[in-house]
Coordinates of C-alpha atoms in Angstrom, one line a residue:
Chain A
X296 CA -44.2 -39.3 -101.9
X297 CA -43.5 -38.8 -98.3
X298 CA -45.4 -36.9 -95.7
X299 CA -42.8 -34.1 -95.8
X300 CA -42.9 -33.7 -99.7
X301 CA -46.6 -33.3 -99.5
X302 CA -46.4 -30.5 -96.9
X303 CA -43.4 -28.9 -98.9
X304 CA -45.7 -28.7 -102.1
X305 CA -48.5 -27.4 -100.3
X306 CA -46.5 -24.6 -98.7
X307 CA -44.7 -23.9 -101.8
X308 CA -48.0 -23.5 -103.7
X309 CA -49.1 -21.1 -101.0
X310 CA -46.1 -19.4 -101.2
X311 CA -46.2 -18.8 -105.0
X312 CA -49.6 -17.6 -104.8
X313 CA -49.2 -15.2 -102.2
X314 CA -46.3 -13.8 -103.8
X315 CA -47.8 -13.5 -107.1
X316 CA -51.0 -12.1 -105.3
X317 CA -48.8 -9.5 -103.3
X318 CA -47.8 -7.6 -106.8
X319 CA -51.1 -8.0 -108.4
X320 CA -54.0 -7.3 -106.1
X321 CA -55.4 -3.7 -106.3
X322 CA -56.2 -3.2 -102.6
X323 CA -52.9 -2.3 -100.8
X324 CA -54.1 -4.0 -97.3
X325 CA -54.6 -7.1 -99.4
X326 CA -51.2 -6.8 -100.8
X327 CA -49.7 -6.3 -97.3
X328 CA -51.7 -9.3 -96.0
X329 CA -50.4 -11.3 -99.0
X330 CA -46.7 -10.4 -98.2
X331 CA -47.3 -11.4 -94.6
X332 CA -48.7 -14.8 -95.9
X333 CA -45.6 -15.3 -98.1
X334 CA -43.3 -14.5 -95.1
X335 CA -45.3 -16.9 -93.2
X336 CA -45.1 -19.9 -95.5
X337 CA -41.4 -19.3 -96.1
X338 CA -40.8 -19.6 -92.4
X339 CA -42.6 -22.9 -92.6
X340 CA -40.2 -24.0 -95.3
X341 CA -37.5 -23.1 -93.5
X342 CA -38.8 -25.0 -90.6
X343 CA -39.1 -27.9 -92.8
X344 CA -35.3 -27.7 -93.6
X345 CA -34.6 -27.8 -90.0
X346 CA -33.6 -24.1 -89.8
X347 CA -35.9 -23.7 -87.0
X348 CA -33.9 -20.3 -85.5
X349 CA -34.4 -18.6 -88.9
X350 CA -37.8 -19.8 -89.5
X351 CA -39.2 -18.7 -86.2
X352 CA -37.2 -15.1 -86.1
X353 CA -38.5 -14.6 -89.7
X354 CA -42.1 -14.6 -88.1
X355 CA -41.1 -13.0 -84.9
X356 CA -39.4 -10.1 -86.5
X357 CA -41.1 -9.5 -89.8
X358 CA -44.6 -11.0 -89.3
X359 CA -45.0 -10.0 -85.7
X360 CA -43.6 -6.4 -85.6
X361 CA -42.6 -5.0 -89.1
X362 CA -45.6 -6.0 -91.0
X363 CA -47.7 -4.8 -88.0
X364 CA -46.3 -1.5 -88.5
X365 CA -46.7 -1.7 -92.4
X366 CA -50.4 -2.7 -91.9
X367 CA -50.9 0.2 -89.6
X368 CA -49.6 2.9 -92.0
X369 CA -51.5 1.3 -94.7
X370 CA -54.6 1.3 -92.7
X371 CA -54.6 4.9 -91.7
X372 CA -53.9 6.3 -95.3
X373 CA -56.8 7.5 -97.2
X374 CA -55.9 5.7 -100.5
X375 CA -56.8 7.2 -103.6
X376 CA -55.5 4.6 -106.2
X377 CA -55.7 6.5 -109.4
X378 CA -52.9 8.9 -109.0
X379 CA -51.0 6.0 -107.9
X380 CA -51.4 4.3 -111.4
X381 CA -50.4 7.3 -113.4
X382 CA -47.6 7.2 -115.6
X383 CA -47.7 3.4 -115.6
X384 CA -46.9 3.1 -119.3
X385 CA -44.1 5.7 -119.2
X386 CA -42.5 3.8 -116.3
X387 CA -42.9 0.4 -117.5
X388 CA -39.6 -0.1 -119.4
X389 CA -37.8 1.0 -116.7
X390 CA -39.4 -1.4 -114.5
X391 CA -38.9 -4.3 -116.9
X392 CA -35.1 -3.3 -117.3
X393 CA -34.7 -3.6 -113.4
X394 CA -36.5 -7.0 -113.3
X395 CA -34.4 -8.2 -116.0
X396 CA -31.1 -7.3 -114.4
X397 CA -32.5 -8.8 -111.0
X398 CA -33.7 -11.9 -112.9
X399 CA -30.0 -12.2 -114.5
X400 CA -28.2 -11.7 -111.1
X401 CA -30.3 -14.1 -109.4
X402 CA -29.8 -16.8 -111.9
X403 CA -25.9 -16.1 -111.8
X404 CA -25.9 -16.4 -108.0
X405 CA -28.2 -19.5 -108.2
X406 CA -25.7 -21.2 -111.0
X407 CA -22.7 -20.6 -108.7
X408 CA -20.8 -22.9 -106.4
X409 CA -22.4 -22.8 -103.0
X410 CA -25.9 -23.6 -104.6
X411 CA -25.0 -26.6 -106.7
X412 CA -24.4 -28.9 -103.7
X413 CA -27.3 -31.4 -103.1
X414 CA -26.0 -32.5 -99.6
X415 CA -25.2 -30.1 -96.9
X416 CA -21.3 -29.7 -96.3
X417 CA -21.7 -30.4 -92.5
X418 CA -24.3 -32.3 -90.7
X419 CA -26.9 -29.8 -89.3
X420 CA -26.4 -29.7 -85.5
X421 CA -29.3 -31.1 -83.5
X422 CA -30.0 -27.5 -81.9
X423 CA -29.0 -24.8 -84.4
X424 CA -30.4 -22.0 -82.2
X425 CA -27.6 -22.8 -79.8
X426 CA -24.8 -23.5 -82.9
X427 CA -25.8 -19.9 -84.2
X428 CA -25.5 -18.3 -81.0
X429 CA -22.2 -20.0 -80.2
X430 CA -20.7 -18.8 -83.5
X431 CA -22.4 -15.3 -83.4
X432 CA -20.8 -14.6 -80.0
X433 CA -17.5 -16.0 -80.3
X434 CA -16.1 -15.8 -84.1
X435 CA -18.4 -13.0 -85.2
X436 CA -18.6 -11.0 -82.2
X437 CA -17.2 -7.7 -83.5
X438 CA -19.1 -7.6 -86.6
X439 CA -22.1 -8.6 -84.4
X440 CA -21.7 -5.8 -82.0
X441 CA -21.0 -3.3 -84.8
X442 CA -24.1 -4.2 -86.4
X443 CA -25.9 -3.5 -83.0
X444 CA -24.4 -0.2 -82.4
X445 CA -25.3 0.9 -86.1
X446 CA -28.9 -0.1 -85.3
X447 CA -29.0 1.8 -82.2
X448 CA -27.6 4.9 -83.7
X449 CA -30.4 4.3 -86.5
X450 CA -33.0 4.4 -83.9
X451 CA -31.7 7.3 -82.1
X452 CA -31.4 9.3 -85.5
X453 CA -34.9 8.3 -86.1
X454 CA -36.1 9.6 -82.8
X455 CA -34.2 12.8 -83.2
X456 CA -35.6 13.4 -86.7
X457 CA -39.2 13.3 -85.6
X458 CA -39.0 14.5 -82.3
X459 CA -40.6 18.1 -82.1
X460 CA -40.6 20.1 -79.1
X461 CA -43.5 22.8 -79.0
X462 CA -43.1 25.2 -75.9
X463 CA -46.8 26.2 -76.1
X464 CA -48.1 22.5 -76.1
X465 CA -49.7 21.6 -72.7
X466 CA -48.7 18.2 -71.5
X467 CA -49.4 16.0 -68.5
X468 CA -46.7 14.8 -66.6
X469 CA -47.6 11.1 -66.0
X470 CA -44.8 10.3 -63.5
X471 CA -46.0 13.1 -61.3
X472 CA -49.6 12.0 -61.9
X473 CA -49.0 8.4 -60.8
X474 CA -47.1 9.3 -57.6
X475 CA -49.8 11.5 -56.2
X476 CA -50.8 10.3 -52.6
X477 CA -54.1 10.4 -51.1
X478 CA -52.9 13.1 -48.6
X479 CA -52.1 15.3 -51.6
X480 CA -55.7 15.5 -52.8
X481 CA -58.1 14.4 -49.8
X482 CA -58.4 16.5 -46.7
X483 CA -60.3 15.0 -44.0
X484 CA -62.4 17.7 -42.1
X485 CA -63.8 16.8 -38.4
X486 CA -67.0 18.4 -37.8
X487 CA -69.4 18.2 -35.1
X488 CA -72.5 16.3 -35.8
X489 CA -75.5 18.6 -36.2
X490 CA -78.1 18.8 -33.3
X491 CA -81.7 19.0 -33.6
X492 CA -81.7 22.6 -32.1
X493 CA -79.4 23.9 -34.3
X494 CA -81.3 22.9 -37.4
Chain B
X1446 CA -52.4 -45.8 -74.6
X1447 CA -50.5 -43.8 -77.0
X1448 CA -48.2 -46.7 -78.0
X1449 CA -51.3 -48.9 -78.7
X1450 CA -53.0 -46.5 -80.6
X1451 CA -49.9 -45.8 -82.7
X1452 CA -49.7 -49.6 -83.4
X1453 CA -53.1 -49.8 -84.3
X1454 CA -53.2 -47.1 -86.8
X1455 CA -49.7 -48.2 -88.5
X1456 CA -51.4 -51.7 -89.0
X1457 CA -54.0 -50.4 -91.2
X1458 CA -52.8 -47.0 -92.8
X1459 CA -49.7 -45.9 -94.5
X1460 CA -47.1 -44.3 -92.4
X1461 CA -47.6 -40.7 -93.3
X1462 CA -51.4 -41.1 -92.9
X1463 CA -51.1 -42.6 -89.6
X1464 CA -48.8 -40.0 -88.5
X1465 CA -51.3 -37.3 -89.6
X1466 CA -54.2 -39.3 -87.8
X1467 CA -51.9 -39.5 -84.6
X1468 CA -51.3 -35.9 -84.8
X1469 CA -54.8 -34.7 -85.0
X1470 CA -55.9 -37.1 -82.4
X1471 CA -53.4 -35.3 -80.0
X1472 CA -54.5 -31.9 -81.0
X1473 CA -58.1 -32.8 -80.2
X1474 CA -56.8 -34.1 -77.0
X1475 CA -55.4 -30.7 -76.1
X1476 CA -58.1 -28.5 -77.6
X1477 CA -61.1 -30.1 -76.1
X1478 CA -60.2 -29.7 -72.6
X1479 CA -58.8 -26.2 -73.3
X1480 CA -62.3 -25.2 -74.7
X1481 CA -64.0 -26.6 -71.6
X1482 CA -61.5 -24.7 -69.5
X1483 CA -62.3 -21.5 -71.3
X1484 CA -66.0 -22.1 -70.8
X1485 CA -65.6 -22.7 -67.2
X1486 CA -63.2 -19.7 -67.0
X1487 CA -66.0 -17.5 -68.0
X1488 CA -68.2 -19.0 -65.4
X1489 CA -65.5 -18.5 -62.6
X1490 CA -64.8 -15.0 -63.7
X1491 CA -68.7 -14.0 -63.3
X1492 CA -68.9 -16.1 -60.0
X1493 CA -65.6 -14.7 -58.3
X1494 CA -66.3 -11.0 -59.5
X1495 CA -69.7 -11.4 -58.2
X1496 CA -68.7 -12.6 -54.7
X1497 CA -66.1 -9.9 -54.6
X1498 CA -68.9 -7.4 -55.3
X1499 CA -71.2 -9.1 -53.0
X1500 CA -73.4 -10.6 -55.4
X1501 CA -74.3 -14.1 -56.1
X1502 CA -73.5 -14.2 -59.7
X1503 CA -74.9 -16.8 -62.3
X1504 CA -77.1 -19.4 -60.3
X1505 CA -80.1 -20.4 -62.4
X1506 CA -78.9 -22.8 -65.0
X1507 CA -78.0 -26.1 -63.6
X1508 CA -76.9 -26.7 -60.0
X1509 CA -75.3 -23.4 -58.8
X1510 CA -75.3 -22.2 -62.3
X1511 CA -73.0 -24.9 -63.5
X1512 CA -74.5 -25.2 -66.8
X1513 CA -74.3 -21.5 -67.5
X1514 CA -71.5 -21.6 -70.0
X1515 CA -73.3 -24.0 -72.3
X1516 CA -76.5 -22.0 -72.2
X1517 CA -74.2 -19.0 -73.3
X1518 CA -72.8 -21.2 -76.0
X1519 CA -76.1 -22.3 -77.3
X1520 CA -77.4 -18.9 -77.3
X1521 CA -74.3 -17.4 -79.2
X1522 CA -74.5 -20.3 -81.7
X1523 CA -78.1 -19.5 -82.7
X1524 CA -77.6 -15.9 -83.1
X1525 CA -77.5 -14.4 -86.3
X1526 CA -74.1 -13.1 -87.6
X1527 CA -74.7 -9.8 -89.0
X1528 CA -72.1 -8.7 -91.6
X1529 CA -72.0 -4.9 -92.0
X1530 CA -72.7 -3.8 -95.5
X1531 CA -69.8 -1.6 -96.3
X1532 CA -67.4 -4.1 -94.4
X1533 CA -64.7 -6.2 -96.2
X1534 CA -66.7 -9.5 -96.0
X1535 CA -63.9 -11.8 -96.7
X1536 CA -61.5 -10.1 -93.9
X1537 CA -64.6 -9.5 -91.6
X1538 CA -65.1 -13.1 -91.5
X1539 CA -61.6 -14.4 -91.4
X1540 CA -60.5 -12.2 -88.6
X1541 CA -61.8 -14.0 -85.6
X1542 CA -60.1 -17.2 -87.1
X1543 CA -56.9 -15.3 -87.2
X1544 CA -57.3 -14.3 -83.5
X1545 CA -58.0 -17.9 -82.5
X1546 CA -55.4 -19.7 -84.5
X1547 CA -52.2 -18.6 -82.7
X1548 CA -54.1 -18.7 -79.3
X1549 CA -54.7 -22.5 -79.8
X1550 CA -51.4 -23.2 -81.9
X1551 CA -49.3 -22.1 -79.0
X1552 CA -50.3 -25.0 -76.8
X1553 CA -48.4 -27.5 -79.2
X1554 CA -45.1 -26.6 -77.3
X1555 CA -46.5 -26.5 -73.6
X1556 CA -45.4 -29.6 -71.6
X1557 CA -48.2 -30.6 -69.4
X1558 CA -46.2 -33.0 -67.5
X1559 CA -42.7 -34.6 -67.9
X1560 CA -42.7 -35.8 -71.6
X1561 CA -46.4 -34.8 -72.0
X1562 CA -46.0 -32.4 -75.0
X1563 CA -47.3 -32.3 -78.6
X1564 CA -44.0 -31.1 -80.2
X1565 CA -41.1 -31.2 -78.1
X1566 CA -39.1 -28.4 -80.2
X1567 CA -35.6 -27.2 -79.2
X1568 CA -36.7 -23.4 -79.8
X1569 CA -40.1 -23.7 -77.9
X1570 CA -39.8 -20.5 -76.3
X1571 CA -39.2 -18.6 -79.6
X1572 CA -42.0 -20.6 -81.1
X1573 CA -44.1 -19.1 -78.4
X1574 CA -43.1 -15.4 -78.8
X1575 CA -43.5 -15.5 -82.6
X1576 CA -47.0 -17.0 -82.0
X1577 CA -47.9 -14.6 -79.3
X1578 CA -47.0 -11.8 -81.7
X1579 CA -49.3 -13.1 -84.4
X1580 CA -52.3 -12.8 -82.2
X1581 CA -52.6 -9.0 -83.1
X1582 CA -53.4 -9.6 -86.9
X1583 CA -56.9 -11.1 -86.0
X1584 CA -57.6 -7.9 -84.0
X1585 CA -56.2 -5.4 -86.4
X1586 CA -57.9 -7.1 -89.3
X1587 CA -61.0 -7.1 -87.5
X1588 CA -61.1 -3.5 -86.7
X1589 CA -60.0 -2.4 -90.2
X1590 CA -62.4 -4.7 -92.0
X1591 CA -65.4 -3.6 -89.9
X1592 CA -65.4 -0.3 -91.6
X1593 CA -66.3 1.5 -88.3
X1594 CA -64.6 4.4 -86.3
X1595 CA -64.6 2.6 -83.0
X1596 CA -63.2 -0.5 -84.4
X1597 CA -60.7 1.1 -86.2
X1598 CA -59.6 3.1 -83.4
X1599 CA -59.3 0.0 -81.1
X1600 CA -57.4 -1.8 -83.6
X1601 CA -54.8 1.2 -83.6
X1602 CA -54.8 1.0 -79.7
X1603 CA -54.4 -2.7 -79.5
X1604 CA -51.7 -2.9 -82.3
X1605 CA -49.3 -0.4 -80.6
X1606 CA -49.9 -1.7 -77.2
X1607 CA -49.4 -5.3 -78.2
X1608 CA -46.0 -4.4 -80.1
X1609 CA -44.8 -2.4 -77.1
X1610 CA -45.6 -5.1 -74.4
X1611 CA -44.0 -7.9 -76.3
X1612 CA -40.6 -6.3 -75.8
X1613 CA -40.9 -6.4 -72.2
X1614 CA -42.3 -10.0 -72.4
X1615 CA -39.4 -11.2 -74.5
X1616 CA -36.7 -9.5 -72.3
X1617 CA -38.2 -11.3 -69.4
X1618 CA -38.1 -14.5 -71.3
X1619 CA -34.4 -14.0 -72.0
X1620 CA -33.7 -13.9 -68.4
X1621 CA -35.4 -17.1 -67.9
X1622 CA -33.5 -18.7 -70.9
X1623 CA -30.3 -17.4 -69.2
X1624 CA -31.1 -19.2 -66.0
X1625 CA -31.9 -22.2 -67.5
X1626 CA -29.7 -22.4 -70.5
X1627 CA -32.2 -23.8 -72.7
X1628 CA -35.1 -22.8 -75.1
X1629 CA -36.9 -25.9 -74.8
X1630 CA -39.9 -25.5 -72.3
X1631 CA -39.3 -29.0 -70.8
X1632 CA -35.8 -28.2 -70.1
X1633 CA -36.6 -24.8 -68.4
X1634 CA -38.8 -26.9 -66.1
X1635 CA -36.5 -29.5 -65.4
X1636 CA -33.9 -27.0 -64.6
X1637 CA -36.1 -25.8 -61.7
X1638 CA -36.2 -29.2 -60.0
X1639 CA -35.0 -29.5 -56.7
X1640 CA -37.0 -27.9 -54.0
X1641 CA -39.5 -25.1 -54.1
X1642 CA -36.5 -22.6 -53.6
X1643 CA -35.0 -23.7 -56.9
X1644 CA -38.0 -22.1 -58.8
X1645 CA -37.2 -19.4 -61.0
X1646 CA -39.6 -17.0 -59.3
X1647 CA -37.1 -16.2 -56.4
X1648 CA -33.8 -15.0 -58.4
X1649 CA -36.0 -13.6 -61.2
X1650 CA -38.7 -12.1 -59.3
X1651 CA -38.7 -8.8 -61.0
X1652 CA -38.9 -10.6 -64.4
X1653 CA -41.6 -12.7 -63.1
X1654 CA -43.7 -9.5 -62.3
X1655 CA -42.8 -7.9 -65.5
X1656 CA -43.8 -11.0 -67.4
X1657 CA -47.2 -11.3 -65.8
X1658 CA -47.9 -7.7 -66.1
X1659 CA -47.1 -7.7 -69.8
X1660 CA -49.3 -10.9 -70.2
X1661 CA -52.2 -8.9 -68.8
X1662 CA -51.4 -6.2 -71.3
X1663 CA -51.1 -8.7 -74.2
X1664 CA -54.3 -10.3 -73.4
X1665 CA -56.2 -6.9 -73.2
X1666 CA -57.6 -7.6 -69.8
X1667 CA -58.4 -5.1 -67.1
X1668 CA -56.7 -2.7 -66.1
X1669 CA -55.2 -2.6 -69.6
X1670 CA -58.3 -3.2 -71.8
X1671 CA -58.4 0.2 -73.5
X1672 CA -58.9 -1.7 -76.8
X1673 CA -62.4 -2.5 -75.8
X1674 CA -63.1 0.4 -73.3
X1675 CA -66.4 0.3 -73.2
X1676 CA -66.9 3.8 -71.8
X1677 CA -64.9 5.3 -74.7
X1678 CA -65.1 3.3 -77.7
X1679 CA -68.2 1.0 -77.1
X1680 CA -66.7 -2.6 -77.4
X1681 CA -63.6 -1.9 -79.5
X1682 CA -62.5 -4.2 -82.2
X1683 CA -65.4 -6.4 -82.0
X1684 CA -68.3 -3.8 -81.8
X1685 CA -69.7 -5.0 -85.4
X1686 CA -69.4 -8.7 -84.6
X1687 CA -72.2 -10.8 -83.4
X1688 CA -72.9 -14.5 -82.7
X1689 CA -70.4 -17.0 -83.1
X1690 CA -68.0 -14.6 -84.9
X1691 CA -68.0 -12.6 -81.4
X1692 CA -67.7 -15.6 -79.3
X1693 CA -64.6 -16.9 -81.2
X1694 CA -62.7 -13.5 -80.3
X1695 CA -64.0 -14.4 -76.6
X1696 CA -62.6 -17.8 -77.0
X1697 CA -59.4 -16.7 -78.3
X1698 CA -59.1 -14.1 -75.5
X1699 CA -59.7 -16.7 -72.8
X1700 CA -57.3 -19.1 -74.4
X1701 CA -54.7 -16.4 -74.4
X1702 CA -55.2 -16.0 -70.7
X1703 CA -54.8 -19.4 -69.8
X1704 CA -51.8 -19.4 -72.1
X1705 CA -50.2 -16.7 -70.2
X1706 CA -51.2 -18.4 -67.0
X1707 CA -49.8 -21.6 -68.2
X1708 CA -46.6 -20.2 -69.3
X1709 CA -46.1 -18.0 -66.1
X1710 CA -46.3 -21.1 -64.2
X1711 CA -44.1 -23.1 -66.5
X1712 CA -41.2 -20.6 -66.5
X1713 CA -41.3 -19.1 -63.0
X1714 CA -43.2 -21.5 -60.7
X1715 CA -41.8 -24.9 -62.0
X1716 CA -44.8 -26.0 -64.1
X1717 CA -45.6 -29.7 -63.3
X1718 CA -43.1 -29.8 -60.4
X1719 CA -44.6 -30.3 -57.1
X1720 CA -43.9 -27.6 -54.3
X1721 CA -43.1 -30.3 -52.1
X1722 CA -40.3 -31.8 -53.9
X1723 CA -37.6 -33.0 -51.6
X1724 CA -39.8 -33.7 -48.8
X1725 CA -39.8 -37.6 -49.3
X1726 CA -42.0 -38.4 -46.3
X1727 CA -44.8 -36.6 -48.6
X1728 CA -44.1 -37.8 -52.1
X1729 CA -43.0 -41.5 -51.3
X1730 CA -46.1 -42.4 -49.4
X1731 CA -48.1 -44.8 -51.6
X1732 CA -51.3 -42.9 -51.9
X1733 CA -51.1 -39.3 -51.2
X1734 CA -47.5 -39.4 -52.9
X1735 CA -49.6 -39.2 -56.3
X1736 CA -51.2 -36.1 -55.0
X1737 CA -47.9 -34.3 -53.5
X1738 CA -45.7 -35.6 -56.3
X1739 CA -45.2 -33.9 -59.8
X1740 CA -47.9 -34.1 -62.3
X1741 CA -50.2 -32.2 -64.5
X1742 CA -52.5 -31.2 -61.5
X1743 CA -49.8 -28.7 -60.1
X1744 CA -49.8 -27.2 -63.6
X1745 CA -53.4 -26.6 -63.5
X1746 CA -53.4 -25.5 -60.0
X1747 CA -50.7 -22.9 -60.6
X1748 CA -52.3 -21.7 -64.0
X1749 CA -55.6 -21.4 -62.1
X1750 CA -54.3 -19.2 -59.5
X1751 CA -53.0 -16.7 -62.3
X1752 CA -56.6 -17.0 -63.7
X1753 CA -57.5 -15.9 -60.2
X1754 CA -55.4 -12.9 -60.4
X1755 CA -56.7 -12.0 -63.9
X1756 CA -60.3 -11.8 -62.4
X1757 CA -59.1 -10.1 -59.2
X1758 CA -57.4 -7.3 -61.3
X1759 CA -60.4 -6.7 -63.2
X1760 CA -62.6 -6.4 -59.9
X1761 CA -60.1 -4.0 -58.1
X1762 CA -58.2 -1.9 -60.5
X1763 CA -59.7 0.9 -62.6
X1764 CA -58.6 1.2 -66.2
X1765 CA -55.4 2.6 -67.2
X1766 CA -55.3 5.7 -69.6
X1767 CA -53.6 5.0 -72.9
X1768 CA -50.6 7.1 -72.4
X1769 CA -50.2 5.8 -68.9
X1770 CA -50.0 2.1 -70.5
X1771 CA -47.5 3.2 -72.9
X1772 CA -45.4 5.0 -70.3
X1773 CA -45.5 1.7 -68.1
X1774 CA -44.6 -0.5 -70.9
X1775 CA -41.5 1.6 -72.3
X1776 CA -40.3 3.5 -69.1
X1777 CA -41.0 1.2 -66.4
X1778 CA -41.2 -2.4 -67.5
X1779 CA -38.4 -2.5 -70.3
X1780 CA -35.7 -0.6 -68.1
X1781 CA -36.6 -3.1 -65.2
X1782 CA -36.0 -6.2 -67.5
X1783 CA -32.7 -4.7 -68.8
X1784 CA -31.3 -4.0 -65.3
X1785 CA -32.3 -7.4 -64.2
X1786 CA -30.8 -9.1 -67.1
X1787 CA -27.5 -7.5 -66.5
X1788 CA -27.4 -8.2 -63.0
X1789 CA -28.3 -11.9 -63.9
X1790 CA -25.4 -11.9 -66.4
X1791 CA -23.0 -10.6 -63.7
X1792 CA -24.5 -13.3 -61.3
X1793 CA -23.8 -16.1 -63.9
X1794 CA -20.3 -14.7 -64.7
X1795 CA -19.3 -14.5 -61.0
X1796 CA -20.7 -18.2 -60.6
X1797 CA -23.5 -17.7 -58.1
X1798 CA -24.9 -21.0 -59.0
X1799 CA -27.3 -21.9 -56.1
X1800 CA -29.7 -19.4 -57.2
X1801 CA -29.3 -19.6 -61.0

């Protein structure tokens, strides 16, 4: 067994444990942390496959930003677990049906052609960040730009939907505050010193 | 030295074990000096701020107080670690480690001198961005697991702050990688060789300022240290921690400060490159040539300068209000980086190569 294989099995074990833990633990914060751990270990597995860009971006985007916000929301909820578990028996058959459909679909995909090759079709480029960038900005530049525009629209839509203007709310104008100069607030007054006779 | 050790190990051990031992030895060679640097950064901070405030600073333990960090360390080791009763024990104890791990792991891709790097990876810059974004977990988990209102408030503050400032930081790094054409930190430094005027700090001055300011915000240092603003929320996320558990947070904070300082020097000030590059009468003389030539000492010197800036900020600036911090990050720093990157793109397209 080579060194890489040992590392692979180690990470795989952690990944499977974390993934199982994510759906079985009761505490939602633990579940979110398990999900983070499984993202992180799958990123490590991608690094082993020399897909460094994908692995690092998974950590950067999902672990570093998306899951932080998830954790945020979960931490602030006052969680009462009992209502969440209500109706488990009622919805269980539907859940199993969905799980079975997903399992069949995944098996079909994994049995299909592209996944059956044992060796990669082309030799991996030494610097796959650069290679990905070159393809993304030449061959796929229009789909890429369209995806970017859609994302921007989504961001603006989210902001517009949640923005509430309340005319009666009193706010501080920070840019006005930080532009204040000393002369606006401080007035130096020259006075003659008091003499002994005056006092 | 490295070659000799490698040969010695492969003679006695199977290949994979020799590789493992070699990597562990290199890690120790980076982490031990780093911990010493961290220890003396705390001493330097107290001394420097002391002098700025016309005090003496620590001067009792050892010559001029030089053993003070060790005295502090022993005190902290022997203190009791109090675990609050209603806290989440496992997460409470693992949180300091989660804060420290990324702060140390990021040093794997830092080139200390030409070729002197633990992992010479192609996507070094991305790796650093990913790891610095992980540091927030230690703090958030600490805040939640403590089961304390102050810690929880601090965790929320720091989470939002770090996610916001990461964006400005990432954009500043985009400017650097456009100028250097590489994500490898060694190549980024090599792209700045020539003379002091080919350092990226000149064409990318705005990004340099944005990067360092965001770095100060990322490490929760004054004036952006609302996460532990003692006048509002006691000590913030580590209010329930004591002894070693507290000192590990402290260690992580200072290791992160050194990391930001080293990265700013690598990406904008030419890292290990000497400012006297090109002045052959200085660099080619036998003895002082070593001093004036390129080497790890320049990186250390530049990083130390940025550490001084960290302390200087703390001694001079009043703390920002939280909404002011958010405004600075989103409405000032991010637009500055966007405009600068656009201008840089134009400059590259027009072929103004001497500066880029």
